[in-house]
Coordinates of C-alpha atoms in Angstrom, one line a residue:
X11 CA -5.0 25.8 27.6
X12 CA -5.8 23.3 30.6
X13 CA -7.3 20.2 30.2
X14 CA -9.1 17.9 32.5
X15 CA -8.5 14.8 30.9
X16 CA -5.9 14.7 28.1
X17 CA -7.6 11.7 26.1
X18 CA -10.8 12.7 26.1
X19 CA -11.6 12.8 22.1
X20 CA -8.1 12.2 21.1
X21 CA -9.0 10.3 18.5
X22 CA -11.4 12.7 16.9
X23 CA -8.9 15.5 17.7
X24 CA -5.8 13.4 15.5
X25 CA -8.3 12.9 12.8
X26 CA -9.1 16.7 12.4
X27 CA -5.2 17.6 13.1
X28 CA -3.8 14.6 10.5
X29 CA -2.3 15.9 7.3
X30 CA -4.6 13.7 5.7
X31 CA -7.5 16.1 7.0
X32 CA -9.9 17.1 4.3
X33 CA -11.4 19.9 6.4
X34 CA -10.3 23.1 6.7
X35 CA -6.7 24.3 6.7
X36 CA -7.2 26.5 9.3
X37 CA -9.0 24.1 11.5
X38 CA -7.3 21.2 10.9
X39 CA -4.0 23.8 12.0
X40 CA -5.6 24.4 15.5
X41 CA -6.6 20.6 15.6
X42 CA -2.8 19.8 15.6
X43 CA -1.9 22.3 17.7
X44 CA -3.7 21.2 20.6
X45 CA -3.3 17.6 20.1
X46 CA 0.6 18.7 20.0
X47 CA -0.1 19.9 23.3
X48 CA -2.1 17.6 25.2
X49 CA 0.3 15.1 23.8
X50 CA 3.0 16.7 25.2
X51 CA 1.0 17.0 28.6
X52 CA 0.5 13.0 28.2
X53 CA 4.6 12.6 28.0
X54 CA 3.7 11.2 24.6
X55 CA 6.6 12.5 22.6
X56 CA 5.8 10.7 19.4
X57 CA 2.7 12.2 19.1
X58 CA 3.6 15.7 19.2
X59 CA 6.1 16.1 17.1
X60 CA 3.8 14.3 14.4
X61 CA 1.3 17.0 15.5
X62 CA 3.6 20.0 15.3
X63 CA 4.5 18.2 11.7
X64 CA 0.8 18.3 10.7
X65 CA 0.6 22.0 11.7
X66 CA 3.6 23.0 9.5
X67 CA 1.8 21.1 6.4
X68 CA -1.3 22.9 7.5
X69 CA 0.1 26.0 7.3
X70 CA 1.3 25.2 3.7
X71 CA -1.9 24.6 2.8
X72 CA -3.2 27.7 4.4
X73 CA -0.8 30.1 2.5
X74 CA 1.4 31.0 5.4
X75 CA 4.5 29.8 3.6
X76 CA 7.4 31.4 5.4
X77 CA 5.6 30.8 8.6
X78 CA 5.7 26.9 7.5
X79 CA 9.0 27.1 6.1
X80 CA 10.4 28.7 9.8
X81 CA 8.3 26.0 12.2
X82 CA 9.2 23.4 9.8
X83 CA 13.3 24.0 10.1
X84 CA 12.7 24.0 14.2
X85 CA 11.0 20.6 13.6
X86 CA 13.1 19.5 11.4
X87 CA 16.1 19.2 13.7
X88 CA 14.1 17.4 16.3
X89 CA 13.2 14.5 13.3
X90 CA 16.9 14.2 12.1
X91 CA 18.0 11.1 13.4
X92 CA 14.8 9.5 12.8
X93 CA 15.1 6.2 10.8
X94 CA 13.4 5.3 7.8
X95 CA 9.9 3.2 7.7
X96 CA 9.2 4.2 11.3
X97 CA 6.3 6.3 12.1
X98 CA 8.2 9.2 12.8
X99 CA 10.7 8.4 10.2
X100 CA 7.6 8.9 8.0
X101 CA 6.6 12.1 9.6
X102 CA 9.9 13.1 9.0
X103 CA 9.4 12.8 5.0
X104 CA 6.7 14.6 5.0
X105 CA 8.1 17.8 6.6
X106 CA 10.5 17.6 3.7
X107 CA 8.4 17.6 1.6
X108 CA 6.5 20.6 3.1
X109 CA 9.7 22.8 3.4
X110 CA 10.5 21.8 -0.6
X111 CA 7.5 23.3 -1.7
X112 CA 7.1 26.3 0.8
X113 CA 10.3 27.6 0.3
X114 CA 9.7 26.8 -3.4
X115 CA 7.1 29.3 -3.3
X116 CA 8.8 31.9 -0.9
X117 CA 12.3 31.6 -3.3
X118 CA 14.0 30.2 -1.2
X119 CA 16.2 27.8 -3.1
X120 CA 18.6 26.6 -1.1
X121 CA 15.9 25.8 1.7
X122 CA 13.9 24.3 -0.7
X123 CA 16.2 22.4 -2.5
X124 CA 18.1 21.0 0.7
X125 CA 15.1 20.0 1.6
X126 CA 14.7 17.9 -1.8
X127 CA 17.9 16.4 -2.3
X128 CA 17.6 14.9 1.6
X129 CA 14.2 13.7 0.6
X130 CA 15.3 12.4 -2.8
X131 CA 18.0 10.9 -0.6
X132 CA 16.3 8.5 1.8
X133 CA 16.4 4.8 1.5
X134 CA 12.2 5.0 1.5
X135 CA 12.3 6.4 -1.7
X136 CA 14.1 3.4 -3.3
X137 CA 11.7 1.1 -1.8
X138 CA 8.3 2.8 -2.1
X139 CA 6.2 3.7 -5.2
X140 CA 4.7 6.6 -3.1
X141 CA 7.8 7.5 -1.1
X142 CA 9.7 7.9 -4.8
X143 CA 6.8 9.9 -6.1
X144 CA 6.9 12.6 -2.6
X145 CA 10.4 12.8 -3.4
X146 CA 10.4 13.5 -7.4
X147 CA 7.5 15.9 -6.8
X148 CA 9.2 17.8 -4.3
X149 CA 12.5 18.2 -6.3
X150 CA 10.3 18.7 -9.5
X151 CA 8.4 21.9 -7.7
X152 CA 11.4 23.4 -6.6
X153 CA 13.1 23.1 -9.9
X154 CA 10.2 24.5 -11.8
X155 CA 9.5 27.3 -9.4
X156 CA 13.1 28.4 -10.1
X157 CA 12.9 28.4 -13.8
X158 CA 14.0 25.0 -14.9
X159 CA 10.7 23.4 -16.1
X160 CA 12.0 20.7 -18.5
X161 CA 14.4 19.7 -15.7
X162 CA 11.4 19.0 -14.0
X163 CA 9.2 17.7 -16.6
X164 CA 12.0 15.1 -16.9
X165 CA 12.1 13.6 -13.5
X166 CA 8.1 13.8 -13.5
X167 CA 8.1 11.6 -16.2
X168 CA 10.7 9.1 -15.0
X169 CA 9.1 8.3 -11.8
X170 CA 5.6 7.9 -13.8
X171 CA 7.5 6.0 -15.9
X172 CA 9.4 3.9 -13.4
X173 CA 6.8 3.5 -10.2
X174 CA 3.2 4.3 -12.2
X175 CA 2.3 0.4 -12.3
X176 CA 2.9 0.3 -8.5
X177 CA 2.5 3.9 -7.5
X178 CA -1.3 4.4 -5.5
X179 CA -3.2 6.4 -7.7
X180 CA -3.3 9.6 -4.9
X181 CA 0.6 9.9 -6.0
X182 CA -0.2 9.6 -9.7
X183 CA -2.4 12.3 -8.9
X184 CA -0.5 14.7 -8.0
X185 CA 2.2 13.8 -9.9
X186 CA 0.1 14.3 -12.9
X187 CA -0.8 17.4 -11.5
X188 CA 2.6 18.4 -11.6
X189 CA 3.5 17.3 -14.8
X190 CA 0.7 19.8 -16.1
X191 CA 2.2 23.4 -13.7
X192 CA 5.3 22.5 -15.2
X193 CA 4.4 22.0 -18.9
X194 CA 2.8 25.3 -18.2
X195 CA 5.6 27.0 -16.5
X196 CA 7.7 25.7 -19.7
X197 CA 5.3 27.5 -21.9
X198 CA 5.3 30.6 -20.5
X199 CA 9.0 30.6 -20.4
X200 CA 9.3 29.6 -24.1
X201 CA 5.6 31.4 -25.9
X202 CA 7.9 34.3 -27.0
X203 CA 10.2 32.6 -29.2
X204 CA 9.9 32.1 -32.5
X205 CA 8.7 28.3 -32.5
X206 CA 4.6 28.2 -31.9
X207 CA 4.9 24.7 -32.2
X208 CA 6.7 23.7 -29.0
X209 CA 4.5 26.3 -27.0
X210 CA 1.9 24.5 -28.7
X211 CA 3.5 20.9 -27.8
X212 CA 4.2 22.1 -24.4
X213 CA 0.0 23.2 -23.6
X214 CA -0.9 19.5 -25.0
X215 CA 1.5 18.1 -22.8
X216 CA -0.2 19.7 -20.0
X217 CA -3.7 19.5 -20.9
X218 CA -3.9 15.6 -21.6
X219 CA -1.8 14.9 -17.9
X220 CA -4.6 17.2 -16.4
X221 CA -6.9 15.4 -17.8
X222 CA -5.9 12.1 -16.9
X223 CA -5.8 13.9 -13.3
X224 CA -8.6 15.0 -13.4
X225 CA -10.2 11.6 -14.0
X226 CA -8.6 10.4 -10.4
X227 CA -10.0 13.3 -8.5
X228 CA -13.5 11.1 -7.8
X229 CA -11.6 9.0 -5.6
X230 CA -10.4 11.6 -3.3
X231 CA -12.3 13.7 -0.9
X232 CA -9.3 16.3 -1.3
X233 CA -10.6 19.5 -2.0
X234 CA -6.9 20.6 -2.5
X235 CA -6.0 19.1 -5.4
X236 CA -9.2 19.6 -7.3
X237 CA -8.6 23.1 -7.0
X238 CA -4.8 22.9 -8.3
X239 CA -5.7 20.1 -10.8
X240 CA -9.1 22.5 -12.1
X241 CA -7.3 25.6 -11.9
X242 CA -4.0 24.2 -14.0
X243 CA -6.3 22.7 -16.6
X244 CA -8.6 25.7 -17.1
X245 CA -5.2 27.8 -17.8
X246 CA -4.7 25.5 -20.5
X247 CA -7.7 25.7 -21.9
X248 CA -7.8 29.9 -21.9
X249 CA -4.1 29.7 -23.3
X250 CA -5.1 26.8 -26.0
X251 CA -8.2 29.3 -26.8
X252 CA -11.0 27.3 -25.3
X253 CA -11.9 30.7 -22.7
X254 CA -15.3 29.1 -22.0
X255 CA -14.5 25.8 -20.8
X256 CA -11.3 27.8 -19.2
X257 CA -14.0 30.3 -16.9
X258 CA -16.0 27.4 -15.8
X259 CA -12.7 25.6 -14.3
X260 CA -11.2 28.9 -12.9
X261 CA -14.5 29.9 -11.6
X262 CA -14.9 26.7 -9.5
X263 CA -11.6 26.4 -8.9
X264 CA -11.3 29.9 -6.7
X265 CA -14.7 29.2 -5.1
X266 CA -13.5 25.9 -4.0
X267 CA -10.4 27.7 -3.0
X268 CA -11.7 30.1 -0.9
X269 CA -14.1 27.5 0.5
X270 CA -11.5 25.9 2.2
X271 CA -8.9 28.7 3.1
X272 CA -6.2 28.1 0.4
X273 CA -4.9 31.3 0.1
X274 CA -1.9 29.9 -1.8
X275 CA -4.4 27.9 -4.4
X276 CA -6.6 30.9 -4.3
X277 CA -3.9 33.3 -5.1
X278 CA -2.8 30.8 -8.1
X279 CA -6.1 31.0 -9.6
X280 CA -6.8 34.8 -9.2
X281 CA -3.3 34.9 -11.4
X282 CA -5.3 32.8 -14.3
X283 CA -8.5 34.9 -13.9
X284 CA -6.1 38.0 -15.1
X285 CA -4.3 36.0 -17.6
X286 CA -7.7 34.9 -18.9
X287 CA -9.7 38.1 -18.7
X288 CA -6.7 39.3 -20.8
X289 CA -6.6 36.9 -23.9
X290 CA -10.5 37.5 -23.2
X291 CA -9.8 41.4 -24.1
X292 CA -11.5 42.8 -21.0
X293 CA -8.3 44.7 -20.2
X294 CA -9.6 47.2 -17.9
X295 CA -11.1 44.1 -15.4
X296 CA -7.9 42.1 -15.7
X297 CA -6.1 45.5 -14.5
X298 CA -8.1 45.6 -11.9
X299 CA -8.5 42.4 -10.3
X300 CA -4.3 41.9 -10.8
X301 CA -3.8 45.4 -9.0
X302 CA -5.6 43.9 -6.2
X303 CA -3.9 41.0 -6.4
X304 CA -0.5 42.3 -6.4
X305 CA -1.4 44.7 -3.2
X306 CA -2.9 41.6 -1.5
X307 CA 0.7 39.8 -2.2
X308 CA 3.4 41.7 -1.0
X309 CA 6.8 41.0 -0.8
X310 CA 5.9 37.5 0.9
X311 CA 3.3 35.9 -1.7
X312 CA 4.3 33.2 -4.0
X313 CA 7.2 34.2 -5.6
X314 CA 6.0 32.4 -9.2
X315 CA 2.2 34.3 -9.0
X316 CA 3.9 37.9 -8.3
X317 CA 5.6 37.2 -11.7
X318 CA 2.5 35.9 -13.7
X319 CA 0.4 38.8 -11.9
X320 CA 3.0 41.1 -12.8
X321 CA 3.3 40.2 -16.2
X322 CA -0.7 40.0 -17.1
X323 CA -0.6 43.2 -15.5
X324 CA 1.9 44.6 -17.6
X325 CA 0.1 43.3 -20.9
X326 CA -3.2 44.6 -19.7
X327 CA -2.2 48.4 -19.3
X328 CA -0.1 48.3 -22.6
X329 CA -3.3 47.2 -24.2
X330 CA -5.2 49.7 -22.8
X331 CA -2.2 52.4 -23.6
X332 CA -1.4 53.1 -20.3
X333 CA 2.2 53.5 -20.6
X334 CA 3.7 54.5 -17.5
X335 CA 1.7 51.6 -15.4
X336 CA 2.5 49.1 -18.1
X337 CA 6.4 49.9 -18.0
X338 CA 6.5 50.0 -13.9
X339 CA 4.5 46.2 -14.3
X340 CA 7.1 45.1 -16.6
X341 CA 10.3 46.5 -14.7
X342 CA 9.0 44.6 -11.5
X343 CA 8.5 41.9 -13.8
X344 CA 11.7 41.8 -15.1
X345 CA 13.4 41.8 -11.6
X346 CA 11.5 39.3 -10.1
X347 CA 12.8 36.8 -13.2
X348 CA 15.8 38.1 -12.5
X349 CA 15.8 37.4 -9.2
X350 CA 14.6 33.4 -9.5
X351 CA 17.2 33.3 -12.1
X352 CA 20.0 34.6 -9.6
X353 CA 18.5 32.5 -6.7
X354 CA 18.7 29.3 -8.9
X355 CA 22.4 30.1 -10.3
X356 CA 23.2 30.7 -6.5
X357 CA 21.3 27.9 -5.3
X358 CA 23.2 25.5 -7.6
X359 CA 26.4 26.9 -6.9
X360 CA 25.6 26.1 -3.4
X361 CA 24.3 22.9 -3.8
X362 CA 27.8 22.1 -6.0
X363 CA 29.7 23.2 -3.3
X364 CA 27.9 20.8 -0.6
X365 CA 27.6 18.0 -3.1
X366 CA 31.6 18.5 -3.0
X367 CA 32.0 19.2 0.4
X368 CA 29.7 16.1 0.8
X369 CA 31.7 13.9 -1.1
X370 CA 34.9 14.5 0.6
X371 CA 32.9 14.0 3.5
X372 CA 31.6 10.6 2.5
X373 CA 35.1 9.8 1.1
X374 CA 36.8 10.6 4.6
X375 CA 33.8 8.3 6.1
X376 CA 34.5 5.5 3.9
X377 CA 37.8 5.4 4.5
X378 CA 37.2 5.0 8.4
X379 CA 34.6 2.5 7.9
X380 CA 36.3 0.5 5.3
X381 CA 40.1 0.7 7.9
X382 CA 40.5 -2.3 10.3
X383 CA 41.3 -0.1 13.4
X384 CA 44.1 -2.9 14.8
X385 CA 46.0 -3.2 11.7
X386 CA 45.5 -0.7 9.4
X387 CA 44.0 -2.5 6.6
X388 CA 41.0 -2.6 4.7
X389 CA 37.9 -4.5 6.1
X390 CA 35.5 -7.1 4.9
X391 CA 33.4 -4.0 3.4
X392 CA 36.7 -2.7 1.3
X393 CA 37.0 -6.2 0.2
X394 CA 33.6 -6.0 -0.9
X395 CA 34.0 -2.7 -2.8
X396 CA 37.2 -3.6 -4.4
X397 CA 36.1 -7.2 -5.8
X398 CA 33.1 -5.8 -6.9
X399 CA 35.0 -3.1 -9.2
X400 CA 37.3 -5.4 -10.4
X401 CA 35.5 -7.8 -11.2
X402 CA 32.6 -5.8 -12.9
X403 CA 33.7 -5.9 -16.9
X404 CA 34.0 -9.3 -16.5
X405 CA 37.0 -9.7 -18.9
X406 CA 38.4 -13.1 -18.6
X407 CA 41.4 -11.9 -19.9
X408 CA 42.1 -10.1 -16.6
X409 CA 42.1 -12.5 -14.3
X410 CA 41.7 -11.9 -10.4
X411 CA 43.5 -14.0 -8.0
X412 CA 42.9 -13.6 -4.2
X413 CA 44.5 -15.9 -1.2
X414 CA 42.9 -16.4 1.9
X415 CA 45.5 -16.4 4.7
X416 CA 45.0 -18.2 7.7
X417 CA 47.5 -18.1 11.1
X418 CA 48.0 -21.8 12.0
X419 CA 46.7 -22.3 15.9
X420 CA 46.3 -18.9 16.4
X421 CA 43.8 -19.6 19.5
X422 CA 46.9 -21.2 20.8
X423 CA 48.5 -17.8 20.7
X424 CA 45.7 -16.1 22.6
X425 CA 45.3 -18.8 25.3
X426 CA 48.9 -19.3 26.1
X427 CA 50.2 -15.5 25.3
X428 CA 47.2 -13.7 25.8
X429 CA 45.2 -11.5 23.5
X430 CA 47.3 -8.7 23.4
X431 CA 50.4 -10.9 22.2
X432 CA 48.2 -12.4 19.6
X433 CA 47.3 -8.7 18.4
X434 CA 51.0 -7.5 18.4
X435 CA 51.4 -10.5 15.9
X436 CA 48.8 -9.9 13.2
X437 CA 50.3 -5.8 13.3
X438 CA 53.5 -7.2 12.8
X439 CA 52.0 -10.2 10.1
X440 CA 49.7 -7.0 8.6
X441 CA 52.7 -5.0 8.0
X442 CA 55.1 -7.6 6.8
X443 CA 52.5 -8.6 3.9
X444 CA 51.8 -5.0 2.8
X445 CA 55.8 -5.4 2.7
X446 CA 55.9 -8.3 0.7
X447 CA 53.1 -7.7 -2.3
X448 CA 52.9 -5.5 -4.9
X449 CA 51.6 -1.9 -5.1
X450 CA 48.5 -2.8 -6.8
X451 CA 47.5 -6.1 -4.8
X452 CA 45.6 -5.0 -2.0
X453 CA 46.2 -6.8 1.7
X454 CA 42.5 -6.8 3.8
X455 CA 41.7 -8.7 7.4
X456 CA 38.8 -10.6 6.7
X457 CA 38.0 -11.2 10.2
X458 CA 39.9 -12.5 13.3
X459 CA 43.2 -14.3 12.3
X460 CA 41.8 -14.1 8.3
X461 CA 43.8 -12.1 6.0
X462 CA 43.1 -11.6 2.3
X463 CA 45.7 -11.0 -0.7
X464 CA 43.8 -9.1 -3.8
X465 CA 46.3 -9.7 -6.5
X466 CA 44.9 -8.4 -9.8
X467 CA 45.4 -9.4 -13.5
X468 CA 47.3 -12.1 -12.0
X469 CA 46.6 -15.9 -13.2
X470 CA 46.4 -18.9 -11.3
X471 CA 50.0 -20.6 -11.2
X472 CA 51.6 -17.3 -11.0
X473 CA 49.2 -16.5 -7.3
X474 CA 50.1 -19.8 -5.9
X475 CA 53.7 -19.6 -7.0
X476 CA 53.6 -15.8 -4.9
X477 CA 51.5 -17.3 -2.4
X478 CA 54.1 -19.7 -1.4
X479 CA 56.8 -16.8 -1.2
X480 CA 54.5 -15.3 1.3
X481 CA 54.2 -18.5 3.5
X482 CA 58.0 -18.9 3.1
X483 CA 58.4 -15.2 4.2
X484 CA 56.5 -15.6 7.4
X485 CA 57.7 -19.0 8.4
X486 CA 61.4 -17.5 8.5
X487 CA 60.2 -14.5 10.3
X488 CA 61.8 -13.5 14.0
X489 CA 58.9 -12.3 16.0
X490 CA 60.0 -9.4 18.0
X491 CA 58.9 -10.2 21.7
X492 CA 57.9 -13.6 21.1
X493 CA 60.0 -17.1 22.6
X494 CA 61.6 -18.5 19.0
X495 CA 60.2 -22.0 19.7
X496 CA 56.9 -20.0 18.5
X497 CA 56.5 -20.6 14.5
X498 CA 54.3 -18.9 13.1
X499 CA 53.1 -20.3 9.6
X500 CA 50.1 -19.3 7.3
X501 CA 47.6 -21.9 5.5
X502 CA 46.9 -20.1 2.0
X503 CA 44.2 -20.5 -0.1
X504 CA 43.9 -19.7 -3.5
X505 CA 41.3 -18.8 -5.9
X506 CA 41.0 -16.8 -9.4
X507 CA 37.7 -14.8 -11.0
X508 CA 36.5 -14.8 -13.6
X509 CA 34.3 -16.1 -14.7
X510 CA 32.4 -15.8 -11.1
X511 CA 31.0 -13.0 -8.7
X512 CA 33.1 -11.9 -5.8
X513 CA 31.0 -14.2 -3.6
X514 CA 31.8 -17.1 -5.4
X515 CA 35.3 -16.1 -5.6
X516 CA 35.9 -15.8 -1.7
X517 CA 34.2 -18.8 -0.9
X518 CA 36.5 -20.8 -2.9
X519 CA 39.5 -19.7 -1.6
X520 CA 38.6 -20.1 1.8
X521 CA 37.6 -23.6 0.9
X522 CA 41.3 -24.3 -0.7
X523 CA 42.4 -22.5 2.6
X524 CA 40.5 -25.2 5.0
X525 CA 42.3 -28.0 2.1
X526 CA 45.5 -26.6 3.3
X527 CA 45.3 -26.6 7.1
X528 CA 43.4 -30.7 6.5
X529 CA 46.2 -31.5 4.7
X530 CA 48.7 -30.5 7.7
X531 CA 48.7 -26.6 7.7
X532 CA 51.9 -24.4 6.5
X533 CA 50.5 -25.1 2.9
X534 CA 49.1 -23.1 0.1
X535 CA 46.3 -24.7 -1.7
X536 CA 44.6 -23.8 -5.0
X537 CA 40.9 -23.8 -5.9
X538 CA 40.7 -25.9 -9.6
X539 CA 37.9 -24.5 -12.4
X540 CA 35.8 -27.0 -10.9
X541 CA 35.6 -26.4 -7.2
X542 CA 34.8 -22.6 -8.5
X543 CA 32.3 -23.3 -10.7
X544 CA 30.7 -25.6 -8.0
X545 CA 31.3 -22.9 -4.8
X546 CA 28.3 -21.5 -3.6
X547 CA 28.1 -17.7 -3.6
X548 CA 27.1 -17.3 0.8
X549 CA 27.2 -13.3 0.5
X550 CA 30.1 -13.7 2.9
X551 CA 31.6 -10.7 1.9
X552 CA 28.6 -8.7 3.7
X553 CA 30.2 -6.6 6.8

């Protein structure tokens, strides 16, 4: 496609293309596909890749969900790195979100819930009403659509619970929405036990968060939603025996549906239509219409509406006596359940395995970014960790004492030596405290010529009194390849938690350090109750 001048109606084309397009699916698909284009003619990276991100949630919409699920794994790679909060950080979320639910739908798990967990994952979520709704909807979908609806009911409710006051009502909306196709999903999965009365529980669940969805769908122009949020709460009402009031919702629910090109929507509802036309008793037209449904399907539709259609299917014919139909309906049935129920088992194995494979990973990561690489010892962000651990319970009768080392005219080393004499010294100083202290104190550079002593359930007389061993240690010390009329001594100072935060703690000692060196350096000074109780916590233990 050619165009003469790449900006002419760009702005009408990005609001057609957006994903926050209320027109049609199909459309608003082509809309983004050219835009992806002339913004790639334009050099304008940015752009197009938020364009080829509003196709893939376009094609969602439109039905096409393995189609989505494949364009939105090429995309995705191209929006890895991208940061949080940024535009295409953003854009980036929302193609998660799209592959959760279209491989949801497809059963594919492990796409869907890799997908999930890496949305659930980002720092937006923790910071944004809507962000942590996007996220507990997407994970909530793809549990529910592989059997677990009370997993999913559960995080629904937490992040209403936790983010409703804040959350924009468009993300209430839909989580609300959600709330009610899993409430359902947990009814169908339970109305053949013996217990009525959670079946029973589980429809009012679903019918009073429908409602209270329903009531938001007057703000939005979305057409979407009012068909999910109609066609959910018109199931309800056909399975809590209201089939009146459950036609009129289904009714509009697939016009509106086809309106706009939702096959997947549309597909939903034709399922309810069955499964009302059934509890209705018109057996033969619920055979009918799910035969055609089921043809119209194949072996790519929704993986949760093969199963209802299936199963509607299967009750129809066995009401109307035909055996041999009703048996092959409930043998596919049965295999498709048996199917989601191997592709979640599988998917969670798999998602154990990386969550391990992860963790090793993370653990391998932390201990490169927590090493000093010149000396080997932990950093200022293993100092952080480890105060903050032992100092969490807060038990005064454990006492924490840490001494913050200091090299006495260290610059004068650099100047006069040179840098690489000064760094031969603190691996040499490094390895002769780890030498010195016990296997349970823990020896971190704090930063240039600063070295920290962790010395746990150690009080204060006994840290000063090992303190001063150390100073004595060093200050007898022969330096390998250094002149002996260089003496190298340590200012020490020392301070004990609790009762403080590890803040507090650090900047005391350093304090008592800076006492030593004004008193004449080669000293080991010692922070009193008082100068702890009146440091001031600087977050100096941030890397």
């Amino acid at each position: 496609m050619q165009h003469a001048d790449p900006t002419i109606h760009l702005d009408e084309l990005a609001a057609a293309a957006a994903s926050s397009s209320n027109g049609d699916p199909a459309a608003s698909e082509r809309a983004a596909r050219e835009l992806a284009e002339i913004a790639t003619t334009m050099g304008d990276e940015t752009l197009a890749l938020e364009a080829n991100v509003w196709a893939c949630v376009h094609l969602l919409r439109r039905g096409e969900l393995r189609q989505a699920v494949e364009e939105s794994n090429t995309v995705r790679v191209r929006l890895r790195r991208e940061r949080p909060g940024t535009r295409l950080g953003s854009a980036r979320m929302e193609l998660l979100r799209t592959i959760a639910l279209a491989a949801s739908e497809t059963g594919q798990f492990a796409i869907a819930l890799d997908a999930a967990q890496e949305l659930a994952g980002d720092p937006a979520v923790h910071a944004d009403a809507g962000a942590a709704f996007d996220a507990a909807f997407s994970l909530a979908v793809c549990l529910e659509r592989m059997g677990d609806s009370w997993q999913a009911m559960r995080i629904l409710t937490e992040v209403i619970d936790r983010h409703g006051d804040a959350a924009p009502s468009f993300p209430m909306l839909y989580a609300l929405n959600a709330v009610t196709a899993t409430a359902i999903g947990a009814f169908h999965r339970t109305s053949d036990e013996a217990d009525p009365s959670g079946a029973s529980e589980l429809l009012d669940i679903a019918r009073s968060a429908a409602e209270r969805a329903l009531l938001l769908l007057d703000d939005f122009a979305n057409p979407i939603y009012r068909v999910a949020v109609e066609g959910n709460l018109g199931e309800v009402l056909a399975y809590q025996g209201d089939l009146d009031g459950a036609e009129r919702l289904l009714r509009a629910a697939l016009h509106d549906a086809e309106e706009i090109g939702a096959a997947a929507h549309r597909d939903r509802v034709r399922a309810s239509i069955g499964e009302w036309l059934v509890l209705s008793q018109r057996h033969g037209e619920a055979l009918e219409l799910l035969d055609r449904l089921i043809v119209e399907l194949d072996a790519d539709g929704p993986h949760s509406t093969r199963i209802r259609a299936h199963h509607a299917a299967y009750l129809a014919a066995k009401a109307l006596g035909r055996s041999d139909t009703a048996l092959a309906h409930l043998e596919t049935y049965e295999q498709l359940e048996r199917h989601r129920t191997t592709g979640q088992l599988r998917s969670q194995s798999e998602m154990f395995v990386t969550k391990s494979e992860a963790k090793a990973e993370a653990d391998r990561h932390r201990t490169t970014s927590e090493r000093d690489p010149l000396t080997g010892l932990g950093n200022r962000r293993h100092l952080s960790r480890l105060l903050r651990h032992l100092l969490s319970p807060g038990d005064p009768t454990r006492p924490v004492a840490l001494a913050m080392i200091d090299v006495d005219h260290f610059k004068s080393i650099n100047d006069e030596l040179g840098h690489a004499t000064g760094d031969t010294v603190l691996v040499e100083l490094a390895q002769l405290l780890r030498d010195e202290v016990r296997d349970d104190d823990s020896v971190v550079r704090y930063g240039g010529e600063e070295i920290v002593v962790v010395m746990p359930n150690t009080g204060v007389d006994e840290a000063s009194d090992r303190s001063n061993r150390l100073r004595e240690r060093v200050e007898q010390h022969v330096w390998p390849g250094l002149d002996p009329s260089w003496r190298i001594t340590l200012s020490i100072g020392v301070a004990v938690a609790p009762p403080c935060d590890p803040d507090v703690v650090v900047s005391a000692a350093d304090r008592a350090m800076y006492q030593a060196k004004r008193d004449g350096r080669n000293l080991v000074r010692t922070a009193s109750a008082h100068d702890i109780r009146d440091a001031t916590p600087t977050a100096i233990l941030r890397p």
